[in-house]
Every structure is written in structure tokens, then in C-alpha cells.
Short mmCIF file of C-alpha atoms in Angstrom, two decimals:
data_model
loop_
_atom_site.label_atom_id
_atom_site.label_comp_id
_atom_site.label_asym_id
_atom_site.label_seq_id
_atom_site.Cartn_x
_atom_site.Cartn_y
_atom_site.Cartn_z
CA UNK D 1 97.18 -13.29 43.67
CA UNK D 2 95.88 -10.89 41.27
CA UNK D 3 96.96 -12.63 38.57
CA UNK D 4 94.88 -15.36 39.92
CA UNK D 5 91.48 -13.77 40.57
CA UNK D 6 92.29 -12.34 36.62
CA UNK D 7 92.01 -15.26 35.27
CA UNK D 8 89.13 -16.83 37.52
CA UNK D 9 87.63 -13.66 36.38
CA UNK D 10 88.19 -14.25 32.31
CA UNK D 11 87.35 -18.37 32.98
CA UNK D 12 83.95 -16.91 34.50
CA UNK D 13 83.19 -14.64 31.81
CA UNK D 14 83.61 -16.87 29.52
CA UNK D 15 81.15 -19.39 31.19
CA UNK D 16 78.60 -16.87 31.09
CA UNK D 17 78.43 -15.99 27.82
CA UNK D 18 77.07 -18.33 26.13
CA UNK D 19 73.80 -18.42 28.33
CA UNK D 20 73.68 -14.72 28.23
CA UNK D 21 73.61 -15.44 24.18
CA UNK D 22 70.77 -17.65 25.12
CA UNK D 23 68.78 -15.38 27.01
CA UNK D 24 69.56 -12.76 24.65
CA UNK D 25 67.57 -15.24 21.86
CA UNK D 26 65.43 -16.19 23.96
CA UNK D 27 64.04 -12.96 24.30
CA UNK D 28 64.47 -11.62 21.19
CA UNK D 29 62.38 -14.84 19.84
CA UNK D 30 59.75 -14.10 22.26
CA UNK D 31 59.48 -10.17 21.00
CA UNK D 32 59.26 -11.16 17.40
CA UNK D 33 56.45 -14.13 18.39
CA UNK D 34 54.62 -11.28 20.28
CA UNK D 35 55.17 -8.65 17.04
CA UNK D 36 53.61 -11.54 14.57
CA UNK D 37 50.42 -12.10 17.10
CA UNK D 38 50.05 -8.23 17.87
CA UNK D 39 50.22 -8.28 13.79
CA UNK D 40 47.55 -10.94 13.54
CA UNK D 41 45.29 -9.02 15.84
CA UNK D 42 45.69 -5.71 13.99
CA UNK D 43 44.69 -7.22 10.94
CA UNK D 44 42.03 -8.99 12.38
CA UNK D 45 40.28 -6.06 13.83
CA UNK D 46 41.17 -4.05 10.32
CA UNK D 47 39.44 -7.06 8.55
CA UNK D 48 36.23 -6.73 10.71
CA UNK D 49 36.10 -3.14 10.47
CA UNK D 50 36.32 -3.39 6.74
CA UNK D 51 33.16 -6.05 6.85
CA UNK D 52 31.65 -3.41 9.39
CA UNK D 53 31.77 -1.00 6.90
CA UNK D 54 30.36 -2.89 3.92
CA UNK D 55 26.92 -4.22 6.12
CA UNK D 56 26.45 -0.57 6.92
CA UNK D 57 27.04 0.85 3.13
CA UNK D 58 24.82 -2.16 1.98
CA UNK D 59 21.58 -0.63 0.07
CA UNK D 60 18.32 -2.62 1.42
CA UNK D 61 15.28 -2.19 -0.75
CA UNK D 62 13.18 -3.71 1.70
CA UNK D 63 14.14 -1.63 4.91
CA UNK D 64 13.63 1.61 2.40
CA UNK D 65 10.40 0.12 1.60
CA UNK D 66 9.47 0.24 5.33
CA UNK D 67 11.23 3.61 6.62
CA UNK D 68 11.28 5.79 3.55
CA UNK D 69 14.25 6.74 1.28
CA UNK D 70 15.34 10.15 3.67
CA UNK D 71 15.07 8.27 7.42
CA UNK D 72 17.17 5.09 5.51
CA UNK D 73 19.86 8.18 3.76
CA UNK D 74 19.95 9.38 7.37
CA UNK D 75 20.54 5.87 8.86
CA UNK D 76 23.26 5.16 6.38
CA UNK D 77 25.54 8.53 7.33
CA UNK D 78 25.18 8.31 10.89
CA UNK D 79 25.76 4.66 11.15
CA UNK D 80 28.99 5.57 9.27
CA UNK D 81 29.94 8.55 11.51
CA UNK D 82 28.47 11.14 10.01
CA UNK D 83 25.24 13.55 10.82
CA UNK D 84 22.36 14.92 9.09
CA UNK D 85 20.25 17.43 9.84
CA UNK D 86 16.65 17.45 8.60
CA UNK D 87 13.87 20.23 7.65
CA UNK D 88 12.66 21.98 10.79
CA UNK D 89 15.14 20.49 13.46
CA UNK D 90 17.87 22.87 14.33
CA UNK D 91 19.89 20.01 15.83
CA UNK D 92 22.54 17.99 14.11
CA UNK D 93 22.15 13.92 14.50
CA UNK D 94 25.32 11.65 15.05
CA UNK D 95 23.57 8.63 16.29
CA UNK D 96 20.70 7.00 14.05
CA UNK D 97 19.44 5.61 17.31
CA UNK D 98 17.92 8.74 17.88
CA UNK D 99 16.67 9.65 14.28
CA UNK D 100 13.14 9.37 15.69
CA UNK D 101 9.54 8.05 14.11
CA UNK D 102 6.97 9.99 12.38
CA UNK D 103 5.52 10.12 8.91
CA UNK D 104 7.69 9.19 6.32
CA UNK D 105 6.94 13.03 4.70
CA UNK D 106 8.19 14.56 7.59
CA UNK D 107 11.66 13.49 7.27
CA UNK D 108 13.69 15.35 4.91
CA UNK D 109 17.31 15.48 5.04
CA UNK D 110 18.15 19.12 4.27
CA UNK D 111 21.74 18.65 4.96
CA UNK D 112 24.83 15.81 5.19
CA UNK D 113 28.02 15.99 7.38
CA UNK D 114 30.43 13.44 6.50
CA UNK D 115 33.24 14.45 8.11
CA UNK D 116 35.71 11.13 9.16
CA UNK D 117 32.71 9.13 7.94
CA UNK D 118 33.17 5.65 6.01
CA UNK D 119 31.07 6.18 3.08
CA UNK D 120 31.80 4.01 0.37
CA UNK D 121 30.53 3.56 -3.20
CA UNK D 122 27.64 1.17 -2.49
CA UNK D 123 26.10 3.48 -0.26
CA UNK D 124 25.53 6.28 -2.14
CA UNK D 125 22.02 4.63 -4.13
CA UNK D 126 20.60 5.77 -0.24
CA UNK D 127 20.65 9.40 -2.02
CA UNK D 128 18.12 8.24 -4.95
CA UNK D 129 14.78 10.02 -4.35
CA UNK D 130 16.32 12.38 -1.46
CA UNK D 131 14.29 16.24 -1.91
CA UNK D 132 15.89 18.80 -0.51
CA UNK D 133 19.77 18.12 0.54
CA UNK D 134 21.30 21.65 0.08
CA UNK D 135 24.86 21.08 1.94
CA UNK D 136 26.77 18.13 1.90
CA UNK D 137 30.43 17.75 2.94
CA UNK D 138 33.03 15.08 2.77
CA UNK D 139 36.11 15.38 4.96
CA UNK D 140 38.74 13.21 5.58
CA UNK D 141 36.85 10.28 4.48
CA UNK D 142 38.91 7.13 3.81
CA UNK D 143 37.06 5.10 1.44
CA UNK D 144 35.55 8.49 -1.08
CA UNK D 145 36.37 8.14 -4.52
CA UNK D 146 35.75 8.89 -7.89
CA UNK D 147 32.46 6.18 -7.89
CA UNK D 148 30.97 8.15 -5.45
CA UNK D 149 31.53 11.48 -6.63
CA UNK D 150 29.78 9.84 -10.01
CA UNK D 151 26.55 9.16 -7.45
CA UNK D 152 26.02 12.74 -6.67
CA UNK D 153 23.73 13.49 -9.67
CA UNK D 154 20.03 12.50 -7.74
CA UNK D 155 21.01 15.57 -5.33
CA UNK D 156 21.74 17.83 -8.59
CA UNK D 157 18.12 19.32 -8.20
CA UNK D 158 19.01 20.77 -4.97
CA UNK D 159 22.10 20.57 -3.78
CA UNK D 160 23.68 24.38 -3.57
CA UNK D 161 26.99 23.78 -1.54
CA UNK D 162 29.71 20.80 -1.46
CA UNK D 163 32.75 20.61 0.10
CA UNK D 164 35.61 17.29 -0.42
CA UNK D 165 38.58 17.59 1.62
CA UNK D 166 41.28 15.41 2.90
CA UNK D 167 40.20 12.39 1.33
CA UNK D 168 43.56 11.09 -0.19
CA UNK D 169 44.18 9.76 -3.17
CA UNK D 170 41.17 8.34 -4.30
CA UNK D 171 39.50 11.18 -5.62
CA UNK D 172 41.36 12.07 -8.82
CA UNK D 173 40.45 14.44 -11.91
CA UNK D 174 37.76 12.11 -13.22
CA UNK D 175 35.52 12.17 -9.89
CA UNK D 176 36.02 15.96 -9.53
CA UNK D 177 34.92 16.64 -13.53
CA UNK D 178 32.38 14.89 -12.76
CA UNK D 179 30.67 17.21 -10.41
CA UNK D 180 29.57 19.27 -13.73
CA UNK D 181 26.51 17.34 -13.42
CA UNK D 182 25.06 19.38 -10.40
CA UNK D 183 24.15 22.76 -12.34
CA UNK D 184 22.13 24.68 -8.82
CA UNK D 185 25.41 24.14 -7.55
CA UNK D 186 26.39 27.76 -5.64
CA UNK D 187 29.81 26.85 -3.72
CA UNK D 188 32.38 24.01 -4.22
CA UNK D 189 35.27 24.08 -1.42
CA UNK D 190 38.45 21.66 -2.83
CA UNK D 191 41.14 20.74 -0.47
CA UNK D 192 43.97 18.53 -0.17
CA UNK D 193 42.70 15.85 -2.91
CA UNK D 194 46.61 14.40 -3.97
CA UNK D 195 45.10 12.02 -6.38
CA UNK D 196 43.73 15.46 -8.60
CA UNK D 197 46.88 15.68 -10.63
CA UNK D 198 46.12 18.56 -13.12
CA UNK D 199 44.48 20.76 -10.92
CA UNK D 200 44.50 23.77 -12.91
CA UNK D 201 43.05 22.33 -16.34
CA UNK D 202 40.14 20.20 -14.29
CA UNK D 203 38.91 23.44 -12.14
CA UNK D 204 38.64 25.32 -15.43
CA UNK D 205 36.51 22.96 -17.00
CA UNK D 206 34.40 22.71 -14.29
CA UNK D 207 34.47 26.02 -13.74
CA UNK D 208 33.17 26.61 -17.57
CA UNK D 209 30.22 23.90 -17.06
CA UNK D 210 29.26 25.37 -13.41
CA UNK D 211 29.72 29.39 -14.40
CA UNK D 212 27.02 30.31 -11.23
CA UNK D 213 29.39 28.35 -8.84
CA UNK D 214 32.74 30.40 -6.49
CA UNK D 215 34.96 27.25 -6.39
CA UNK D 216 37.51 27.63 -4.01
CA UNK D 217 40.12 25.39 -3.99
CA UNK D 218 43.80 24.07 -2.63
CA UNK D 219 45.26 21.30 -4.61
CA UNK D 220 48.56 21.16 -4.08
CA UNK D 221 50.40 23.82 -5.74
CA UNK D 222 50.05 27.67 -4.72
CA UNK D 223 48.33 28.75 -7.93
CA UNK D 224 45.44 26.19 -7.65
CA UNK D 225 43.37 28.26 -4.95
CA UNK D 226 44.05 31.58 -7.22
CA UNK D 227 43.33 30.38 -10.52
CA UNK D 228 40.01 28.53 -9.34
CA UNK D 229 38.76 32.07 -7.42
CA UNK D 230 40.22 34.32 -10.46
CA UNK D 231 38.04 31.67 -12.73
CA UNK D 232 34.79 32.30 -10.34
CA UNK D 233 35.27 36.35 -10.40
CA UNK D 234 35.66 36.47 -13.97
CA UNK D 235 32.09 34.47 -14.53
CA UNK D 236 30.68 36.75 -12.23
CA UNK D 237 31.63 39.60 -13.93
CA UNK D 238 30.83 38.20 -17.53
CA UNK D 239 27.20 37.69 -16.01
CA UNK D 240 27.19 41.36 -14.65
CA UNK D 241 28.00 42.37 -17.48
#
């Protein structure tokens, strides 16, 4: 008897095997179809982003024409996540909805956030003609690179403190060199910029063409914060002296 219900046993395995194969493909077919459309919607949503992102970086000469060159500047960072503040407001504004109306005089952007914000290179003609932007800082911005870096020179009449950190590797020697164009520059904060490969060589130079500026700085290698503070003391000294 046992020998019997064995071999039922085996016969019935072996029966269900091959639609347990099935199954198995089956559903293994209907993960990967699911993987490819999850795939296709990622991308899609990447792909609209990315066209988000270039409508809101796009320059228009007539809307400047009609708002003024600050209120459009201020438009353009908050409708790419960042905030502004503006002469005589104490508040910060994230939402260019609520930038407000007045006279086109009144608005002057006195300082830029751009922290997580999706700047990109087209944008930055919004800072031609801006007055008075003292502070600006780039963090963790996806799309900064050397281009835009090369667009700072209309703030270089006022602009006394600039921090770029986290960006990746789009911001390389080039874009940080050339940052010798803002001369009222007071304090530059470096951080975490892979694409800077010779950190050492590019903070001295800028260093020597911005001798007024502490540059503070962490790119990559222990020495780099050291040898760009060493760098600011000795100026200062030199100057004292």
C-alpha cells in the first residue's frame, strides 16, 4: 500500500509541474511587463519635468518689459524652488504667487536662495540689470554648472557673499575660476563640488585675484578647506601689514 500511494504521489507531482512552470512564467512575464510600463511612466514624468524646467528658465523680453527686470529675477527663482528676499521686507518668498504689485523701483532683490532649486543656464540673463543682490547661494542644485557660474558677472557690482554646494559634477575648475570676475566679493563658501578636480591650484588663483575675499572651502581632500583659509589669513595679514 505504501508503495502505492508513493508512486500516485511521484505520478502527481509530476503532473503538476509543468503548470506550476507555467504559472511561474506567467508571472514572471507579467512583473517584467509591469517593470517596462512603471519604466515608461518614470521617464515620462522625468521628460515633462525636464520641459517644466526649461519654460520656467526661458528669458522673456516682453514679460520683463511689463514687470521690471528684479520682480521677473524674483519670478524666475521661486518658480524654480528657490526664494528671494527684497529691500525692506524681512520675509523670505518661496512662491512667486505672492511676490506682490507695486512700482517697478520698489522691488529690489537684495538677496537669492537657491537651495534644491532648478536653475539652469538660460535663466541666469534674469540677473542682467539686477541693483543690489548682496547674498546668493546655490545648494544642491541639479542642473548648476560652469555656464552659469560664467553669468554671475552683472551681480559683480554688489554681490558680497556666495555660497555653491552640493551641486555634483557639473561645476568643475573652469566655472569656479571664473568667479574672479566679482571683485566686492567678501565671502565664498565651497562644498562638495566633485567635478573641481585640482582644488588646491584653482582656490589659489582665485584666492590671488579676490585677495579681500575668506574663501572657505571642502573639496574633497582634507587639505582643501586648510589651504583655502591659510590662503585668506595670509592676504589679510599682507593688507595689515
Amino acid at each position: 500500500m505504501a508503495a502505492l500511494m508513493k508512486n500516485a504521489a511521484t505520478r502527481l507531482t509530476t503532473m503538476l509541474r509543468p503548470c506550476t512552470c507555467v504559472m511561474v512564467s506567467q508571472r514572471n512575464g507579467t512583473k517584467k511587463r509591469d517593470n517596462i510600463e512603471k519604466q515608461k511612466v518614470r521617464t515620462k514624468i522625468w521628460v515633462d519635468y525636464d520641459m517644466l524646467h526649461k519654460v520656467f528658465n526661458k528669458v522673456d523680453r516682453a514679460h520683463i518689459g511689463t514687470v521690471g527686470q528684479e520682480r521677473a529675477a524674483a519670478e524666475w527663482i521661486t518658480r524654480c524652488g528657490g526664494a528671494v528676499r527684497v529691500q525692506d521686507v524681512e520675509e523670505w518668498f518661496y512662491n512667486y504667487n505672492n511676490l506682490g504689485t507695486g512700482p517697478l523701483g520698489k522691488f529690489v532683490i537684495e538677496e537669492i536662495d537657491a537651495s534644491w532649486a532648478d536653475v539652469q543656464a538660460e535663466g541666469f540673463d534674469h540677473l542682467d540689470g539686477l541693483k543690489a543682490v548682496r547674498t546668493l547661494k546655490f545648494s544642491r542644485c541639479t542642473y548648476l554648472q560652469d555656464a552659469c557660474l560664467e553669468r554671475l558677472a552683472p551681480l559683480s557690482h554688489s554681490l558680497h557673499s556666495l555660497e555653491i554646494s552640493h551641486c555634483g559634477q557639473l561645476v568643475t575648475d573652469r566655472g569656479i575660476l571664473a568667479l574672479q570676475d566679482l571683485k566686492l566679493l567678501q565671502r565664498l563658501h565651497l562644498v562638495d563640488l566633485p567635478g573641481v578636480k585640482d582644488p588646491e591650484v584653482t582656490l589659489q588663483t582665485l584666492q590671488s585675484a579676490l585677495p579681500s575675499c575668506f574663501i572657505t572651502a571642502e573639496l574633497g581632500d582634507a587639505g582643501a578647506e586648510q589651504t583655502a583659509q591659510m590662503a585668506s589669513q595670509s592676504h589679510g595679514t599682507d593688507a595689515a601689514l
